[in-house]
mmCIF file of C-alpha atoms in Angstrom:
data_model
loop_
_atom_site.group_PDB
_atom_site.id
_atom_site.type_symbol
_atom_site.label_atom_id
_atom_site.label_comp_id
_atom_site.label_asym_id
_atom_site.label_seq_id
_atom_site.Cartn_x
_atom_site.Cartn_y
_atom_site.Cartn_z
ATOM 1 C CA MET A 1 -43.987 7.237 -36.585
ATOM 2 C CA GLU A 2 -41.659 4.525 -37.910
ATOM 3 C CA LEU A 3 -39.059 2.860 -36.266
ATOM 4 C CA ASN A 4 -36.590 1.386 -38.442
ATOM 5 C CA PHE A 5 -34.468 -1.669 -36.691
ATOM 6 C CA CYS A 6 -30.757 -2.610 -37.095
ATOM 7 C CA LEU A 7 -28.254 -4.426 -35.566
ATOM 8 C CA ALA A 8 -24.581 -2.767 -35.292
ATOM 9 C CA GLU A 9 -23.233 -6.193 -35.229
ATOM 10 C CA GLU A 10 -24.799 -9.802 -34.136
ATOM 11 C CA PHE A 11 -25.822 -10.226 -30.485
ATOM 12 C CA GLU A 12 -26.983 -13.088 -28.297
ATOM 13 C CA GLY A 13 -30.604 -12.718 -27.089
ATOM 14 C CA THR A 14 -31.349 -10.315 -29.591
ATOM 15 C CA ASP A 15 -34.083 -12.278 -31.858
ATOM 16 C CA SER A 16 -36.976 -10.634 -30.511
ATOM 17 C CA LEU A 17 -35.884 -7.001 -30.966
ATOM 18 C CA ALA A 18 -36.977 -6.137 -34.509
ATOM 19 C CA ALA A 19 -40.533 -6.802 -33.467
ATOM 20 C CA LEU A 20 -40.785 -5.301 -30.023
ATOM 21 C CA THR A 21 -39.382 -1.877 -31.669
ATOM 22 C CA GLU A 22 -42.808 -2.601 -33.652
ATOM 23 C CA LYS A 23 -44.734 -3.045 -30.985
ATOM 24 C CA THR A 24 -42.926 0.122 -28.983
ATOM 25 C CA ALA A 25 -43.755 2.191 -32.163
ATOM 26 C CA ALA A 26 -47.589 1.083 -32.474
ATOM 27 C CA ALA A 27 -47.446 1.927 -28.491
ATOM 28 C CA VAL A 28 -45.652 5.382 -28.891
ATOM 29 C CA ARG A 29 -48.152 6.307 -31.434
ATOM 30 C CA ALA A 30 -50.743 5.003 -29.367
ATOM 31 C CA VAL A 31 -50.105 6.951 -26.544
ATOM 32 C CA PHE A 32 -49.714 10.750 -28.604
ATOM 33 C CA GLN A 33 -52.467 9.637 -31.171
ATOM 34 C CA GLU A 34 -50.148 9.943 -33.956
ATOM 35 C CA SER A 35 -48.960 13.305 -33.188
ATOM 36 C CA PHE A 36 -45.516 12.718 -34.870
ATOM 37 C CA PRO A 37 -46.503 10.752 -38.057
ATOM 38 C CA ARG A 38 -43.290 12.100 -40.173
ATOM 39 C CA GLU A 39 -40.945 10.939 -37.445
ATOM 40 C CA CYS A 40 -38.596 8.446 -38.386
ATOM 41 C CA TYR A 41 -36.091 6.972 -36.393
ATOM 42 C CA ASN A 42 -33.477 4.512 -37.110
ATOM 43 C CA VAL A 43 -32.611 2.166 -33.462
ATOM 44 C CA ILE A 44 -29.152 0.972 -33.960
ATOM 45 C CA VAL A 45 -28.044 -1.597 -31.012
ATOM 46 C CA ALA A 46 -24.479 -1.115 -30.526
ATOM 47 C CA ASN A 47 -21.412 -2.603 -28.497
ATOM 48 C CA ALA A 48 -19.692 -0.252 -25.871
ATOM 49 C CA GLN A 49 -17.056 0.776 -27.816
ATOM 50 C CA LEU A 50 -19.296 2.294 -30.806
ATOM 51 C CA VAL A 51 -21.590 4.145 -28.132
ATOM 52 C CA ARG A 52 -18.483 5.278 -26.168
ATOM 53 C CA LEU A 53 -17.134 6.969 -29.099
ATOM 54 C CA LEU A 54 -20.056 8.308 -30.244
ATOM 55 C CA ASN A 55 -20.517 9.800 -26.388
ATOM 56 C CA ARG A 56 -17.214 11.211 -26.191
ATOM 57 C CA ASP A 57 -17.413 12.737 -30.022
ATOM 58 C CA PHE A 58 -20.911 13.858 -29.870
ATOM 59 C CA ARG A 59 -21.337 14.869 -26.100
ATOM 60 C CA GLN A 60 -18.026 15.156 -24.982
ATOM 61 C CA VAL A 61 -18.324 12.242 -22.346
ATOM 62 C CA ASP A 62 -15.554 9.759 -22.554
ATOM 63 C CA ALA A 63 -17.643 7.026 -21.203
ATOM 64 C CA VAL A 64 -20.238 3.937 -22.179
ATOM 65 C CA THR A 65 -23.872 4.960 -21.562
ATOM 66 C CA ASP A 66 -27.149 2.704 -21.948
ATOM 67 C CA VAL A 67 -28.699 4.823 -25.049
ATOM 68 C CA LEU A 68 -28.156 8.133 -26.904
ATOM 69 C CA SER A 69 -30.234 9.925 -29.735
ATOM 70 C CA PHE A 70 -29.499 12.354 -32.565
ATOM 71 C CA PRO A 71 -31.833 14.551 -34.117
ATOM 72 C CA LEU A 72 -31.013 13.998 -37.784
ATOM 73 C CA GLY A 73 -31.653 15.808 -40.877
ATOM 74 C CA GLN A 74 -33.910 18.795 -42.083
ATOM 75 C CA GLU A 75 -37.447 19.290 -43.176
ATOM 76 C CA GLY A 76 -38.817 16.568 -45.399
ATOM 77 C CA ASP A 77 -35.696 14.005 -45.058
ATOM 78 C CA ARG A 78 -36.977 10.517 -44.780
ATOM 79 C CA VAL A 79 -34.832 9.869 -41.321
ATOM 80 C CA THR A 80 -35.543 12.033 -38.996
ATOM 81 C CA GLY A 81 -33.338 10.703 -35.880
ATOM 82 C CA GLU A 82 -31.062 7.991 -34.674
ATOM 83 C CA ILE A 83 -31.250 6.157 -31.387
ATOM 84 C CA TYR A 84 -27.995 3.827 -30.379
ATOM 85 C CA ILE A 85 -28.344 1.234 -27.656
ATOM 86 C CA CYS A 86 -25.574 -0.363 -26.034
ATOM 87 C CA TRP A 87 -26.527 -4.043 -25.727
ATOM 88 C CA PRO A 88 -23.756 -4.601 -22.985
ATOM 89 C CA ARG A 89 -25.364 -1.726 -21.078
ATOM 90 C CA VAL A 90 -29.191 -3.619 -21.760
ATOM 91 C CA GLU A 91 -27.628 -6.442 -20.240
ATOM 92 C CA SER A 92 -26.099 -5.496 -16.994
ATOM 93 C CA GLN A 93 -29.136 -3.118 -16.207
ATOM 94 C CA ALA A 94 -31.602 -5.649 -16.582
ATOM 95 C CA ARG A 95 -29.769 -8.143 -14.205
ATOM 96 C CA GLU A 96 -29.293 -4.865 -11.854
ATOM 97 C CA TYR A 97 -32.797 -3.597 -11.913
ATOM 98 C CA GLY A 98 -34.198 -7.313 -11.515
ATOM 99 C CA HIS A 99 -36.170 -7.496 -15.131
ATOM 100 C CA SER A 100 -35.868 -8.760 -18.559
ATOM 101 C CA ARG A 101 -33.569 -7.605 -20.964
ATOM 102 C CA GLU A 102 -36.833 -7.002 -23.312
ATOM 103 C CA ARG A 103 -38.294 -4.507 -20.701
ATOM 104 C CA GLU A 104 -34.840 -2.523 -20.368
ATOM 105 C CA PHE A 105 -34.508 -2.580 -24.278
ATOM 106 C CA CYS A 106 -37.612 -0.978 -24.724
ATOM 107 C CA PHE A 107 -37.483 1.524 -21.728
ATOM 108 C CA LEU A 108 -34.253 2.391 -23.256
ATOM 109 C CA LEU A 109 -36.245 2.760 -27.055
ATOM 110 C CA VAL A 110 -39.084 4.582 -25.354
ATOM 111 C CA HIS A 111 -36.362 7.123 -23.442
ATOM 112 C CA GLY A 112 -34.519 7.907 -26.475
ATOM 113 C CA ILE A 113 -37.657 8.454 -28.866
ATOM 114 C CA LEU A 114 -39.101 10.857 -25.785
ATOM 115 C CA HIS A 115 -35.772 12.882 -26.016
ATOM 116 C CA LEU A 116 -35.981 12.708 -29.731
ATOM 117 C CA LEU A 117 -39.491 14.437 -29.210
ATOM 118 C CA GLY A 118 -37.894 17.218 -26.830
ATOM 119 C CA TYR A 119 -38.842 15.530 -23.860
ATOM 120 C CA ASP A 120 -35.346 16.172 -21.340
ATOM 121 C CA HIS A 121 -34.202 15.879 -17.998
ATOM 122 C CA GLY A 122 -31.232 16.668 -16.056
ATOM 123 C CA GLU A 123 -29.422 14.393 -13.153
ATOM 124 C CA GLU A 124 -32.698 13.286 -11.969
ATOM 125 C CA PRO A 125 -35.808 11.712 -13.791
ATOM 126 C CA ASN A 126 -38.148 14.031 -15.498
ATOM 127 C CA PRO A 127 -41.561 12.988 -13.636
ATOM 128 C CA LYS A 128 -43.340 13.727 -16.463
ATOM 129 C CA MET A 129 -41.404 11.458 -19.027
ATOM 130 C CA ARG A 130 -40.894 8.753 -16.819
ATOM 131 C CA ALA A 131 -44.996 8.577 -16.416
ATOM 132 C CA LEU A 132 -44.872 8.392 -20.178
ATOM 133 C CA GLU A 133 -42.285 5.619 -20.266
ATOM 134 C CA GLU A 134 -44.446 3.265 -17.857
ATOM 135 C CA LYS A 135 -47.564 3.998 -19.418
ATOM 136 C CA ILE A 136 -46.287 3.103 -22.659
ATOM 137 C CA LEU A 137 -44.271 0.060 -21.349
ATOM 138 C CA GLU A 138 -47.338 -1.063 -19.472
ATOM 139 C CA SER A 139 -49.565 -1.345 -22.897
ATOM 140 C CA ILE A 140 -47.021 -3.700 -24.257
ATOM 141 C CA ASN A 141 -47.209 -5.499 -20.967
ATOM 142 C CA LEU A 142 -43.552 -4.489 -20.089
ATOM 143 C CA GLY A 143 -44.720 -2.442 -17.118
ATOM 144 C CA ARG A 144 -42.704 -2.663 -13.991
ATOM 145 C CA VAL A 145 -43.630 -5.803 -12.099
ATOM 146 C CA GLU A 146 -42.672 -5.999 -8.240
ATOM 147 C CA LEU A 147 -40.082 -8.403 -6.949
ATOM 148 C CA GLY A 148 -40.050 -9.325 -3.483
ATOM 149 C CA GLY A 149 -42.427 -6.333 -2.112
ATOM 150 C CA GLN A 150 -40.248 -4.145 -4.267
ATOM 151 C CA ASN A 151 -40.675 -2.012 -7.077
ATOM 152 C CA PRO A 152 -37.492 -1.786 -9.541
ATOM 153 C CA ALA A 153 -35.931 1.666 -9.574
ATOM 154 C CA ARG A 154 -37.285 2.047 -13.319
#
């Protein structure tokens, strides 16, 4: 699996994201033991307006969301998917859940990757998907941290 990192525009606090993207790709490869060698995803960090437009146009939901995943191409194409991560939502959700922007970014990245690999959920989190997310995040030292005796919601 390969991840290509891209900023749709410059955002404050994103300096470490390219390295985190590579670290996350390595962790996903380790967990799945190279089960998806041909997968190549573009990871785009975007503003709320772009994410809202994509969500409206492709999911018929006229609202900002935190992450969108789109399978692309056909057999033999180099890029097989795109993951759009909304940076303003990364920042607000990190504050809401009481953890770092880096953890929130990687959580959303892993969540998007798992969707492209065929994992899905309805309104409630998929327990198997959530367990994989946490396993991958823990392997890069971004697992859940107890704050004041409570675990964050994710």
